[in-house]
Coordinates of N, CA and C in Angstrom, one line a residue:
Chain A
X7 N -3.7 -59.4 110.4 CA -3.9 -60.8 110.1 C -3.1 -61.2 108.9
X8 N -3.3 -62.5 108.8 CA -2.0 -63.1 107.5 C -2.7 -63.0 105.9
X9 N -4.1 -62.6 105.9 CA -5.0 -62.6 104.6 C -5.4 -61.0 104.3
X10 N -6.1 -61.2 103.1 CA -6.8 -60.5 102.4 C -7.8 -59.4 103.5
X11 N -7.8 -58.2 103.8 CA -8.8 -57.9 104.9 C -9.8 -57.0 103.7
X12 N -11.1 -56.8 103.8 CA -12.0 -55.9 103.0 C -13.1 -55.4 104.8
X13 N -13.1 -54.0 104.6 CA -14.3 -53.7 105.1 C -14.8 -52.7 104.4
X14 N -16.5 -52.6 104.6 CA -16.8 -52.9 105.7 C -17.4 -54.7 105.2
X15 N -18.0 -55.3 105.7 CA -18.3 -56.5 105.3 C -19.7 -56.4 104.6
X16 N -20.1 -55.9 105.0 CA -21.7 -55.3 104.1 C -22.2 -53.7 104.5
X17 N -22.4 -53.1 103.1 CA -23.2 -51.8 103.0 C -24.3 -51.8 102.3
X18 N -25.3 -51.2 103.0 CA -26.0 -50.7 102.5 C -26.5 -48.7 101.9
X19 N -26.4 -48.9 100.9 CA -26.5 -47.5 100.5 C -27.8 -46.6 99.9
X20 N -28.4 -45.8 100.0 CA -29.6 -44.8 99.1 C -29.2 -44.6 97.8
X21 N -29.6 -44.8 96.9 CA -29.4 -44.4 95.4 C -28.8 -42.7 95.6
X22 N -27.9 -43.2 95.0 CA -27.5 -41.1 94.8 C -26.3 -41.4 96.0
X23 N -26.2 -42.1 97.2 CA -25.0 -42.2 98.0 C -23.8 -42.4 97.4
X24 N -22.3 -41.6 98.2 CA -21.1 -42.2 97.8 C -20.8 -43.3 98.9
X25 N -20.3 -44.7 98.6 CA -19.9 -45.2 99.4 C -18.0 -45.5 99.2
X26 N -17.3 -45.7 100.1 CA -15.8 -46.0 100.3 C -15.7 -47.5 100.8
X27 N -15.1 -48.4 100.1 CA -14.6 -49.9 100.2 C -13.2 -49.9 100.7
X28 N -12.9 -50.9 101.1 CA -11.5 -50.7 102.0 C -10.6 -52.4 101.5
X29 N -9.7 -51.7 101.0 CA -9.0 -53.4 101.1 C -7.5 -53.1 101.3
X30 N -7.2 -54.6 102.3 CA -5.9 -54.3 103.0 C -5.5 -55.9 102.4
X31 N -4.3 -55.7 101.4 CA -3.9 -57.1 101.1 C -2.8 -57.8 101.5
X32 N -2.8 -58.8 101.6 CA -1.2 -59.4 102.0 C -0.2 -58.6 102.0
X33 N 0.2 -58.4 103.5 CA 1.8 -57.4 103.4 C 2.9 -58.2 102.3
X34 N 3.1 -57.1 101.5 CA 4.3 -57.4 100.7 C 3.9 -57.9 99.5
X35 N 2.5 -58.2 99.5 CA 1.8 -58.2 97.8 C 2.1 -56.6 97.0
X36 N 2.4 -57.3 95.8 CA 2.9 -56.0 95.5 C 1.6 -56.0 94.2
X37 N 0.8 -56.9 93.8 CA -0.2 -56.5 92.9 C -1.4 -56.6 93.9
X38 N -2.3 -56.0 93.3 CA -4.0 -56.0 94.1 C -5.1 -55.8 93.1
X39 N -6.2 -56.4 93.3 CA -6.9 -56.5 91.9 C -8.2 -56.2 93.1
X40 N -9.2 -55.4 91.7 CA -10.5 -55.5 92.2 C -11.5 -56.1 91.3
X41 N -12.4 -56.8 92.1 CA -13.7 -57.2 90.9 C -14.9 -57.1 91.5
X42 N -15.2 -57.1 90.5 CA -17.3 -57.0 91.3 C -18.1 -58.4 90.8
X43 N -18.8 -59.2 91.8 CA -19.3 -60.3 91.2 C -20.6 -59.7 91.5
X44 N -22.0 -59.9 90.5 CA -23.0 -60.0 91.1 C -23.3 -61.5 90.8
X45 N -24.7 -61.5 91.6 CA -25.4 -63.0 91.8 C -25.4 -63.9 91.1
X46 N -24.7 -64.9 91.0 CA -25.1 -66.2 90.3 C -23.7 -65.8 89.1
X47 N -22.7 -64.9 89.1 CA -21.8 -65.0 88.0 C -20.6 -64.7 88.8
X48 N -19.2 -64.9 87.6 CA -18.0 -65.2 87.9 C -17.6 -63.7 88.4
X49 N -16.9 -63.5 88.6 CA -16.0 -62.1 89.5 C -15.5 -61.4 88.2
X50 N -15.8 -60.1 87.7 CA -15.6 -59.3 87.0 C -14.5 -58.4 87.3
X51 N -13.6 -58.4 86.2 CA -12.5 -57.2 86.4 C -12.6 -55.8 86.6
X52 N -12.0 -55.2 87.4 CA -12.7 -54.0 87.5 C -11.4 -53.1 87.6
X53 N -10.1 -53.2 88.1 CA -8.8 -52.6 88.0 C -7.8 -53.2 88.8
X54 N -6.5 -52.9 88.3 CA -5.3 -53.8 88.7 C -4.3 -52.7 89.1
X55 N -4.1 -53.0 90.5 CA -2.8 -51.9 91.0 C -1.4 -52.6 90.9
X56 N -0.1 -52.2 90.3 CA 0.9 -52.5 90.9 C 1.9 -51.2 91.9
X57 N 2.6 -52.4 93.2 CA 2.4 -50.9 94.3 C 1.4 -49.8 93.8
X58 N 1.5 -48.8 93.6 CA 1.0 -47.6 93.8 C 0.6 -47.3 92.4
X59 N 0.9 -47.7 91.4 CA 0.3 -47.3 90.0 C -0.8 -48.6 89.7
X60 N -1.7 -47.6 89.2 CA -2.9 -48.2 88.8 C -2.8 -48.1 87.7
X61 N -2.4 -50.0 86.6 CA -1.8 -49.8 85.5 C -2.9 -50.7 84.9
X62 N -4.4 -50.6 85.6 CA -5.6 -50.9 84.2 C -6.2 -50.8 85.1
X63 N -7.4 -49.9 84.5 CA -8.6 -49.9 85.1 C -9.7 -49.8 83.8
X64 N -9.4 -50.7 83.0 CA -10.3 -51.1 81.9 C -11.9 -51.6 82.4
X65 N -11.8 -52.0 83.6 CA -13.1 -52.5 83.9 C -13.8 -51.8 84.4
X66 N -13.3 -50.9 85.4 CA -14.6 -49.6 85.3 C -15.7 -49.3 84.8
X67 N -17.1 -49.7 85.3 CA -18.0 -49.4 84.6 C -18.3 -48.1 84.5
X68 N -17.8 -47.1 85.3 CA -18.4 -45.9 84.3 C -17.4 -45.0 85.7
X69 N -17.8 -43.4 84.9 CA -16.5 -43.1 85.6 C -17.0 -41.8 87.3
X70 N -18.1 -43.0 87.7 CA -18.4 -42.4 89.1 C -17.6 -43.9 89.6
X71 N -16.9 -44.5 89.3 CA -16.0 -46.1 90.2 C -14.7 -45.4 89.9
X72 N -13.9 -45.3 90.9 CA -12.7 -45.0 91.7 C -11.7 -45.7 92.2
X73 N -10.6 -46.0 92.1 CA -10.1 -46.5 92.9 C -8.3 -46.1 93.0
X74 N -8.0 -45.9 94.5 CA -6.7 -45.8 94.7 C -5.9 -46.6 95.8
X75 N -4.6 -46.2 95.5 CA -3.6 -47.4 96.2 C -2.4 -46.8 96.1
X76 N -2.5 -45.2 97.2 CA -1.3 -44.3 97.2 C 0.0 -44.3 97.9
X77 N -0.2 -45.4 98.5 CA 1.3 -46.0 99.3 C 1.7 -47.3 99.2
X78 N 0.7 -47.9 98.3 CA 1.1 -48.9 97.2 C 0.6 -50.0 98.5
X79 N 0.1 -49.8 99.3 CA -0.9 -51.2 100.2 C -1.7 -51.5 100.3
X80 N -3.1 -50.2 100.8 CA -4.3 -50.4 101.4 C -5.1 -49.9 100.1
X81 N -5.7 -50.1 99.5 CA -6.6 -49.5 98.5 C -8.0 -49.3 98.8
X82 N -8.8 -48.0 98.2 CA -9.7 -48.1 98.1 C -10.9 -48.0 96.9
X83 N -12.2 -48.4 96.9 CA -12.8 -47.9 95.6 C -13.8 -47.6 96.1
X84 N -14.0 -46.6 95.6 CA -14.8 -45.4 95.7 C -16.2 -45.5 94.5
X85 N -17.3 -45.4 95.2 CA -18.4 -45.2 93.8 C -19.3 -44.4 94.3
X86 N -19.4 -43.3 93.2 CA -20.0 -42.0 93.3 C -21.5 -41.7 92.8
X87 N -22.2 -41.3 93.6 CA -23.7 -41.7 93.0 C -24.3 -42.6 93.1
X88 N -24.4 -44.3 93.5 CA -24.7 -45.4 93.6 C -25.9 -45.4 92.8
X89 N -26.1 -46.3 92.1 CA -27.2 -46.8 91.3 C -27.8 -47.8 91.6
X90 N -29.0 -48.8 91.8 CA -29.2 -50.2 92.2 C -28.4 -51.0 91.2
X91 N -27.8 -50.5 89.8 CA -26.9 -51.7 89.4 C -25.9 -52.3 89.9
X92 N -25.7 -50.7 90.6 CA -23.7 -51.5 91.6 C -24.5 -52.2 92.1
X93 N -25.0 -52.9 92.9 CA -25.7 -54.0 93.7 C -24.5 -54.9 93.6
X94 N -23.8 -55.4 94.1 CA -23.1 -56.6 93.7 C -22.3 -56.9 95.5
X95 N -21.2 -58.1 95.2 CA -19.9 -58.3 96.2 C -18.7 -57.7 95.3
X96 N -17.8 -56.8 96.1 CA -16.6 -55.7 95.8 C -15.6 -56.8 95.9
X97 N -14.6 -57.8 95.0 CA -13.6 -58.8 95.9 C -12.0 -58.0 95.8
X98 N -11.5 -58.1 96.1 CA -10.5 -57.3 96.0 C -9.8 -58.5 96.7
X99 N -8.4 -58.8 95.8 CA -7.3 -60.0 95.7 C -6.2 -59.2 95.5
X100 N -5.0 -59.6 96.3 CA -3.6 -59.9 96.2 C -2.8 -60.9 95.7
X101 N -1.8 -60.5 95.0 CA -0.9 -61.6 95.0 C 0.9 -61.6 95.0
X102 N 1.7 -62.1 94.5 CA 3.0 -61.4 95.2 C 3.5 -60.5 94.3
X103 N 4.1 -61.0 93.2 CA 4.4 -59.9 92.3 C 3.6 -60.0 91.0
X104 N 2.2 -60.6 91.1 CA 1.5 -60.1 89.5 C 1.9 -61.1 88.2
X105 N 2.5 -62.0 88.8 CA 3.0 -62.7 87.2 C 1.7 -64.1 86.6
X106 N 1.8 -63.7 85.7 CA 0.3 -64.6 85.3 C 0.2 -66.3 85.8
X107 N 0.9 -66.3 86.8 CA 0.9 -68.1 86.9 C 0.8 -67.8 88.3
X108 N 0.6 -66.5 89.2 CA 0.2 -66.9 90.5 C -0.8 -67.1 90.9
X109 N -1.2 -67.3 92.0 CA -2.4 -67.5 92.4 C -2.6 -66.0 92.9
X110 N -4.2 -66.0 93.1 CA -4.7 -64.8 93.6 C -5.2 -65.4 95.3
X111 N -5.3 -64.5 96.2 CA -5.6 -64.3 97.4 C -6.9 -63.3 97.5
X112 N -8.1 -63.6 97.8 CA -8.8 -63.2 98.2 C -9.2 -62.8 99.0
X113 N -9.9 -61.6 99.3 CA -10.8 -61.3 100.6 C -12.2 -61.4 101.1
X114 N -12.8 -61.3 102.1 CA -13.9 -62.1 101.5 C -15.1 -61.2 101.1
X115 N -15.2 -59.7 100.6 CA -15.5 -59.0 100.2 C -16.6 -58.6 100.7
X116 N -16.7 -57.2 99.9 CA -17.7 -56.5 100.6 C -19.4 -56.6 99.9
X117 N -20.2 -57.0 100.3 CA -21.8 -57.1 99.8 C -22.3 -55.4 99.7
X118 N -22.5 -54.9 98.3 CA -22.9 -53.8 98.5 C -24.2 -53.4 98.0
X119 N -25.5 -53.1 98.9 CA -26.7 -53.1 98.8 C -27.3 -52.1 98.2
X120 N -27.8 -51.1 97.2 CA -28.6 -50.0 97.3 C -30.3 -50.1 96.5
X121 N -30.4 -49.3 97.8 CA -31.6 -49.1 97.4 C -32.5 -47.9 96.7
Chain B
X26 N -19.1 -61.9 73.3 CA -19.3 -63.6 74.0 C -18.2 -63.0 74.9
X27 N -17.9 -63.8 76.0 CA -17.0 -63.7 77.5 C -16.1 -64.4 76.7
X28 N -14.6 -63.7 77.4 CA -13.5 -64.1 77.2 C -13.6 -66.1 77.6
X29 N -14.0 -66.0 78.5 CA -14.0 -67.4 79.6 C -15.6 -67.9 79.5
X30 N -15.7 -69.2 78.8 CA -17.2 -69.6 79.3 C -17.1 -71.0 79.7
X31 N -18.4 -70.8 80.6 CA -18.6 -72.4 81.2 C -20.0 -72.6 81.5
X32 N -20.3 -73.8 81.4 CA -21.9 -74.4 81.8 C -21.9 -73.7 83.2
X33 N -23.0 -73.3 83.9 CA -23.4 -72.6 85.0 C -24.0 -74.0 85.6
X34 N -24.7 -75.0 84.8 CA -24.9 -76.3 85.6 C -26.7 -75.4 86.0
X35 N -27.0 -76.1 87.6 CA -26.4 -77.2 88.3 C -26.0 -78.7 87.6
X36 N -24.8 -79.1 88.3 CA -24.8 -80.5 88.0 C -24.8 -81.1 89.6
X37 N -26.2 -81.8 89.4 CA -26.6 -82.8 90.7 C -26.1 -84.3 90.8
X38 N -25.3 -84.5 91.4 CA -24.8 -86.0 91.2 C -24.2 -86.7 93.0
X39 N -25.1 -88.0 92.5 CA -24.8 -88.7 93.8 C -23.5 -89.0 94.4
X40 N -23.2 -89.2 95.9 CA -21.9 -89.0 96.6 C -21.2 -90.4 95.4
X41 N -19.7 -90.4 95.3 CA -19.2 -91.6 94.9 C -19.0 -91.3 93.5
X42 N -19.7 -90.3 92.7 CA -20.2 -90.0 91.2 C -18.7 -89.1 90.8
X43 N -18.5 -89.9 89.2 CA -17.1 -89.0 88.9 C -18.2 -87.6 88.0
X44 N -17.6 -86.5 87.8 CA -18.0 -85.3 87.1 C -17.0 -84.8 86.4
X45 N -17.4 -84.2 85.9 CA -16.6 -83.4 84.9 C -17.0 -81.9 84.0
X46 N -15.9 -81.3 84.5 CA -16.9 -79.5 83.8 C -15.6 -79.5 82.9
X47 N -16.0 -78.6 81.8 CA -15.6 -77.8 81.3 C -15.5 -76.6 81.0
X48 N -14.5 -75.7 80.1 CA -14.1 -74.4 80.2 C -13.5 -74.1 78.9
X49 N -14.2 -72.9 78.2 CA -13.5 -72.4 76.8 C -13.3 -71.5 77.2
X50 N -11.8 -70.6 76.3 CA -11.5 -69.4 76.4 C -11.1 -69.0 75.3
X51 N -11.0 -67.3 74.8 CA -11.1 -67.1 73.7 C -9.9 -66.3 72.9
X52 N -9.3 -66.3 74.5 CA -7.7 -65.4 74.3 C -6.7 -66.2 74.1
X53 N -6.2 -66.2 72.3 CA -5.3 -67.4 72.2 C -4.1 -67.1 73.2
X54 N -3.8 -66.0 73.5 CA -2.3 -65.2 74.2 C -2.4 -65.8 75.8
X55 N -3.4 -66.3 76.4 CA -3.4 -66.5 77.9 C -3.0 -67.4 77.8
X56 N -1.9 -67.3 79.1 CA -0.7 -68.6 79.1 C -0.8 -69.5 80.6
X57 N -1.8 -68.8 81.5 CA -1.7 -69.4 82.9 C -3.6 -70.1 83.3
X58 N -3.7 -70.6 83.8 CA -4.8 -71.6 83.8 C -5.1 -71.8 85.0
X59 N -5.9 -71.7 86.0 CA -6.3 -71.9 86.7 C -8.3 -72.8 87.3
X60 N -8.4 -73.4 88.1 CA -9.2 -73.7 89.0 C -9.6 -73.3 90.5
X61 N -10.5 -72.4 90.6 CA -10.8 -71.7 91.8 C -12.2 -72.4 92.2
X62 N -12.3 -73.0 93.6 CA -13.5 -73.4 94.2 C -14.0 -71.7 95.1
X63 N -15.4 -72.0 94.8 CA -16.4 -70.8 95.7 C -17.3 -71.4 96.3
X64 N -17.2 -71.4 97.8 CA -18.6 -71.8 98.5 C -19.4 -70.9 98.8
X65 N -20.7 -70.9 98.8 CA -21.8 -69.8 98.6 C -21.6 -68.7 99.8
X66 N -21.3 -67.2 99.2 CA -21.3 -66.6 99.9 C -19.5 -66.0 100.4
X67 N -18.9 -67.2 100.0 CA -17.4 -67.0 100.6 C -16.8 -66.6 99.2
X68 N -15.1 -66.3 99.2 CA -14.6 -65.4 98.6 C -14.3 -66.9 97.6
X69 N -13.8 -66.7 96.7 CA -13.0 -68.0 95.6 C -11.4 -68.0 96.6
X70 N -11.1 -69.3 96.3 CA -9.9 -70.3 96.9 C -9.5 -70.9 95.8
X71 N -7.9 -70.8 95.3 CA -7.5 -71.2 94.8 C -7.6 -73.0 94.6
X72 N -8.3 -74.0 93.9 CA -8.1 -74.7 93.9 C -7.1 -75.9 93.2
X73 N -6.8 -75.7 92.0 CA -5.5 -76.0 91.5 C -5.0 -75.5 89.9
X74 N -3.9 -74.7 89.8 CA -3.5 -74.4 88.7 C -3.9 -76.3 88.0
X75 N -3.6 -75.2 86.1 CA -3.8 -76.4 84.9 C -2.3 -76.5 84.2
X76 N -1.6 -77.7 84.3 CA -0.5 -77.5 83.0 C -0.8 -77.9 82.0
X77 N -0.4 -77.8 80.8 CA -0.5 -78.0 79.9 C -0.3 -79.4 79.6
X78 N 0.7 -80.8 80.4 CA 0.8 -81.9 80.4 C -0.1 -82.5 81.4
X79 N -1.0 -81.6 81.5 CA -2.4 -82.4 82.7 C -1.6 -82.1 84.1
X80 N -2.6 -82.4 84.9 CA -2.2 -82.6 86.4 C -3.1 -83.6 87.5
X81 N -2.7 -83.6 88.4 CA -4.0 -84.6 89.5 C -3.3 -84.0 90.9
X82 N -4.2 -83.8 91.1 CA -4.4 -83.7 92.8 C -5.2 -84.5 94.0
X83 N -4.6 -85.6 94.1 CA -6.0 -86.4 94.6 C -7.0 -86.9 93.7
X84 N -8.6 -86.6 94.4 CA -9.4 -86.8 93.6 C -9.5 -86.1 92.3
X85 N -9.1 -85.1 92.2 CA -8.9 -83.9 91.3 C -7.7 -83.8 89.9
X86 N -8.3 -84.1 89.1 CA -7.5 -83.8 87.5 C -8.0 -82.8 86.6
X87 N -7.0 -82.4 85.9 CA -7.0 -80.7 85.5 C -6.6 -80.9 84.0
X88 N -6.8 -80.5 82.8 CA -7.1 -80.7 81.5 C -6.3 -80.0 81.0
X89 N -5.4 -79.3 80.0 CA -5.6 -78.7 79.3 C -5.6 -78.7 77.7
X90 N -6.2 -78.1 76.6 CA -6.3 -78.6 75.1 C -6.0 -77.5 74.9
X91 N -4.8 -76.5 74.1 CA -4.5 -75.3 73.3 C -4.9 -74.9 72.6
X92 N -5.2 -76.5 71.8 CA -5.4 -76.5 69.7 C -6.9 -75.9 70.1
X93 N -7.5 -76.8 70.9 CA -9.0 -76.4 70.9 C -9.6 -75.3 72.0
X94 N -8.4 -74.8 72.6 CA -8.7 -73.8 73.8 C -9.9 -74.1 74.9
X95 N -9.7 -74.8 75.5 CA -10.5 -75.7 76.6 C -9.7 -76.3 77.8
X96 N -10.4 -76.0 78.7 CA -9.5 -76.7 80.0 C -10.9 -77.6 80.4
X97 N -10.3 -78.4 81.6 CA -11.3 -79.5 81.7 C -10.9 -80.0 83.5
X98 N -12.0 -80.0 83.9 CA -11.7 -80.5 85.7 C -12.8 -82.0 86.0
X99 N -12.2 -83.1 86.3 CA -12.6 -84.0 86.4 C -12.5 -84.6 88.0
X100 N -13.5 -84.5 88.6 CA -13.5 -84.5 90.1 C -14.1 -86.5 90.4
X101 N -13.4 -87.2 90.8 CA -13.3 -88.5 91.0 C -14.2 -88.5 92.5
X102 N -15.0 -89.9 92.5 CA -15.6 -90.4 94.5 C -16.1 -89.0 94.6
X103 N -16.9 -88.2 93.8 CA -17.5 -87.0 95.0 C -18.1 -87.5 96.0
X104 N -17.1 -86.2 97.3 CA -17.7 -85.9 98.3 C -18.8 -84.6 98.9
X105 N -19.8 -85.1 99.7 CA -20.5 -84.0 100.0 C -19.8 -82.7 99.9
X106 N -18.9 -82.2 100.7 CA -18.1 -81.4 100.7 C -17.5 -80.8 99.3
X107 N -17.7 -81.6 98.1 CA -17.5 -80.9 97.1 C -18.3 -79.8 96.3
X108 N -19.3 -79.8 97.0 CA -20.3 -79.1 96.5 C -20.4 -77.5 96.8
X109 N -20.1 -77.0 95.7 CA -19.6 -75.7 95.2 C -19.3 -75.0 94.3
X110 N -19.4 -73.8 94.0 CA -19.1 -73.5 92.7 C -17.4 -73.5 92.2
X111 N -17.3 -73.7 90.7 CA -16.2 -74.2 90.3 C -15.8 -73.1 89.2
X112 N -15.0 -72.2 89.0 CA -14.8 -70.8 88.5 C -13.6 -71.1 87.8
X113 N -13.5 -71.2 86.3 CA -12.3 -71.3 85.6 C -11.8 -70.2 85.4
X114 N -10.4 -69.8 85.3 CA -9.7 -68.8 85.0 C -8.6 -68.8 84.0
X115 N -8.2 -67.8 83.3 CA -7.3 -67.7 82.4 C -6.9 -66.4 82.3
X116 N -5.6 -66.8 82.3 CA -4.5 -65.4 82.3 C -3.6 -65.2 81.4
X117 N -3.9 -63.6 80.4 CA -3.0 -64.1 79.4 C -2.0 -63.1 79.6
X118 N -1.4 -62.4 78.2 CA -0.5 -61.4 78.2 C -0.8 -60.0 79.3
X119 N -1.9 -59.5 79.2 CA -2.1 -58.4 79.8 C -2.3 -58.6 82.1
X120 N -1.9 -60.2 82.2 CA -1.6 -60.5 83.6 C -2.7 -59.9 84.3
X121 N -3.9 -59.9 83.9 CA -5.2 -59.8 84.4 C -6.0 -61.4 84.5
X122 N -6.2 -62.0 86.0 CA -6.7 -63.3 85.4 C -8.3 -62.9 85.0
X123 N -8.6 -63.8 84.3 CA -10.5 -63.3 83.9 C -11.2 -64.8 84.0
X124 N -11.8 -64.8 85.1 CA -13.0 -65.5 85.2 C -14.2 -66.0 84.6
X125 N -14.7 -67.2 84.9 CA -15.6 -67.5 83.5 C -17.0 -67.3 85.1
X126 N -18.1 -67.9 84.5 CA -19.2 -67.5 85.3 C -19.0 -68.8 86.7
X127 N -18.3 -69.8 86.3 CA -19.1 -70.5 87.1 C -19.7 -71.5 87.5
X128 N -19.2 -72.8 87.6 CA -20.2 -73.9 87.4 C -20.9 -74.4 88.8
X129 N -21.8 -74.9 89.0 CA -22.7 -74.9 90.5 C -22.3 -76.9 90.7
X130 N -22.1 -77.1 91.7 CA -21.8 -78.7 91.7 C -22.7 -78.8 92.9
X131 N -23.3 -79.7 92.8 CA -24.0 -80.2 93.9 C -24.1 -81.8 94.2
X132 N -23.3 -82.0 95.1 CA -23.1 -83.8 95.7 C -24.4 -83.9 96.6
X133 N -25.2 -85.3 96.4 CA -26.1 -85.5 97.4 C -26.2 -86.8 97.9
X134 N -26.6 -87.0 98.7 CA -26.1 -88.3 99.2 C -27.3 -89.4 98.8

């Protein structure tokens, strides 16, 4: 497709689960960003790939959250142990080359549930 | 305090009704400015970069103040359809944009 793709569309997970997030961004985006929004707030930073190097992952809340983008396209993030705090939407955006006046492309992200 | 803040609202206002949100940020170094609409549940959409000599899009005008670090979106004739959340952004040196919470708009007829 011509957009942002994330699967799965919704997970649900058991406290203590690893779950794997999938995002496939605009062919030829060469930046990809991840954030985590929970309920009722703005989309939180959570790491920024260009191609294949992951050149901030300052937002990482702790270091069971993961994420890679080893052929510099499809990325994933990974969170190890799940807690009910990850509770949130995973958004994961593209854009063409990363320069601070472009716009971002979104996916429509993943709902991640634990219980 | 958040890099990016804004009133969460709601702001309830009749079809036809002009509005207006605002937005502070705290990173003198962010140089790019944006407006992203969210409808509940869906992903954010770009809705219009901010220059620095103002802009309009239609019903839509976009603010910006440096001295006082504030952007500003002024939505003219709301339509039902505008009713959504309104997500300021700012992008500075480190090319990460950062999002503020959020403003809730609600048009009613």
């Amino acid at each position: 497709g011509a957009g942002v793709s994330q699967s799965p569309r919704y997970k649900v997970a058991k406290r203590g689960q690893d779950v794997a997030l999938r995002c496939d961004p605009i062919s030829g985006h060469v930046s990809l960003f991840w954030y985590q929004q929970a309920l009722g707030q703005g989309p939180e930073f959570l790491t920024y790939f260009q191609n294949e190097a992951q050149l901030d992952k300052s937002g990482l809340p702790s270091d069971r959250f993961f994420a890679e983008r080893p052929e510099g396209s499809v990325s994933t993030l990974k969170i190890q142990r799940t807690q009910q705090e990850d509770s949130a939407v995973y958004l994961c955006a593209s854009s063409l080359v990363g320069a601070t006046n472009e716009k971002l492309f979104f996916g429509s992200g993943t709902q991640l549930s634990v219980l | 305090r958040k890099e990016v803040e804004q009133d969460p609202g709601p702001f309830n206002v009749p079809e036809g009704a002009t509005v207006a949100f605002n937005c502070t940020y705290s990173n003198s170094a962010s140089q790019s400015f944006f407006w992203y609409r969210q409808d509940c549940r869906k992903e954010p959409k770009l809705l219009m970069s901010v220059y620095s000599s103002g802009n309009e899009d239609g019903r839509f005008t976009a603010q910006l103040n440096r001295a006082s670090q504030y952007i500003s979106l002024l939505i003219r004739d709301s339509k039902l359809s505008d009713s959504a959340t309104y997500l300021c952004v700012a992008s500075g040196g480190s090319y990460i944009p950062t999002f503020g919470r959020g403003t809730s708009l609600i048009v009613h007829p």
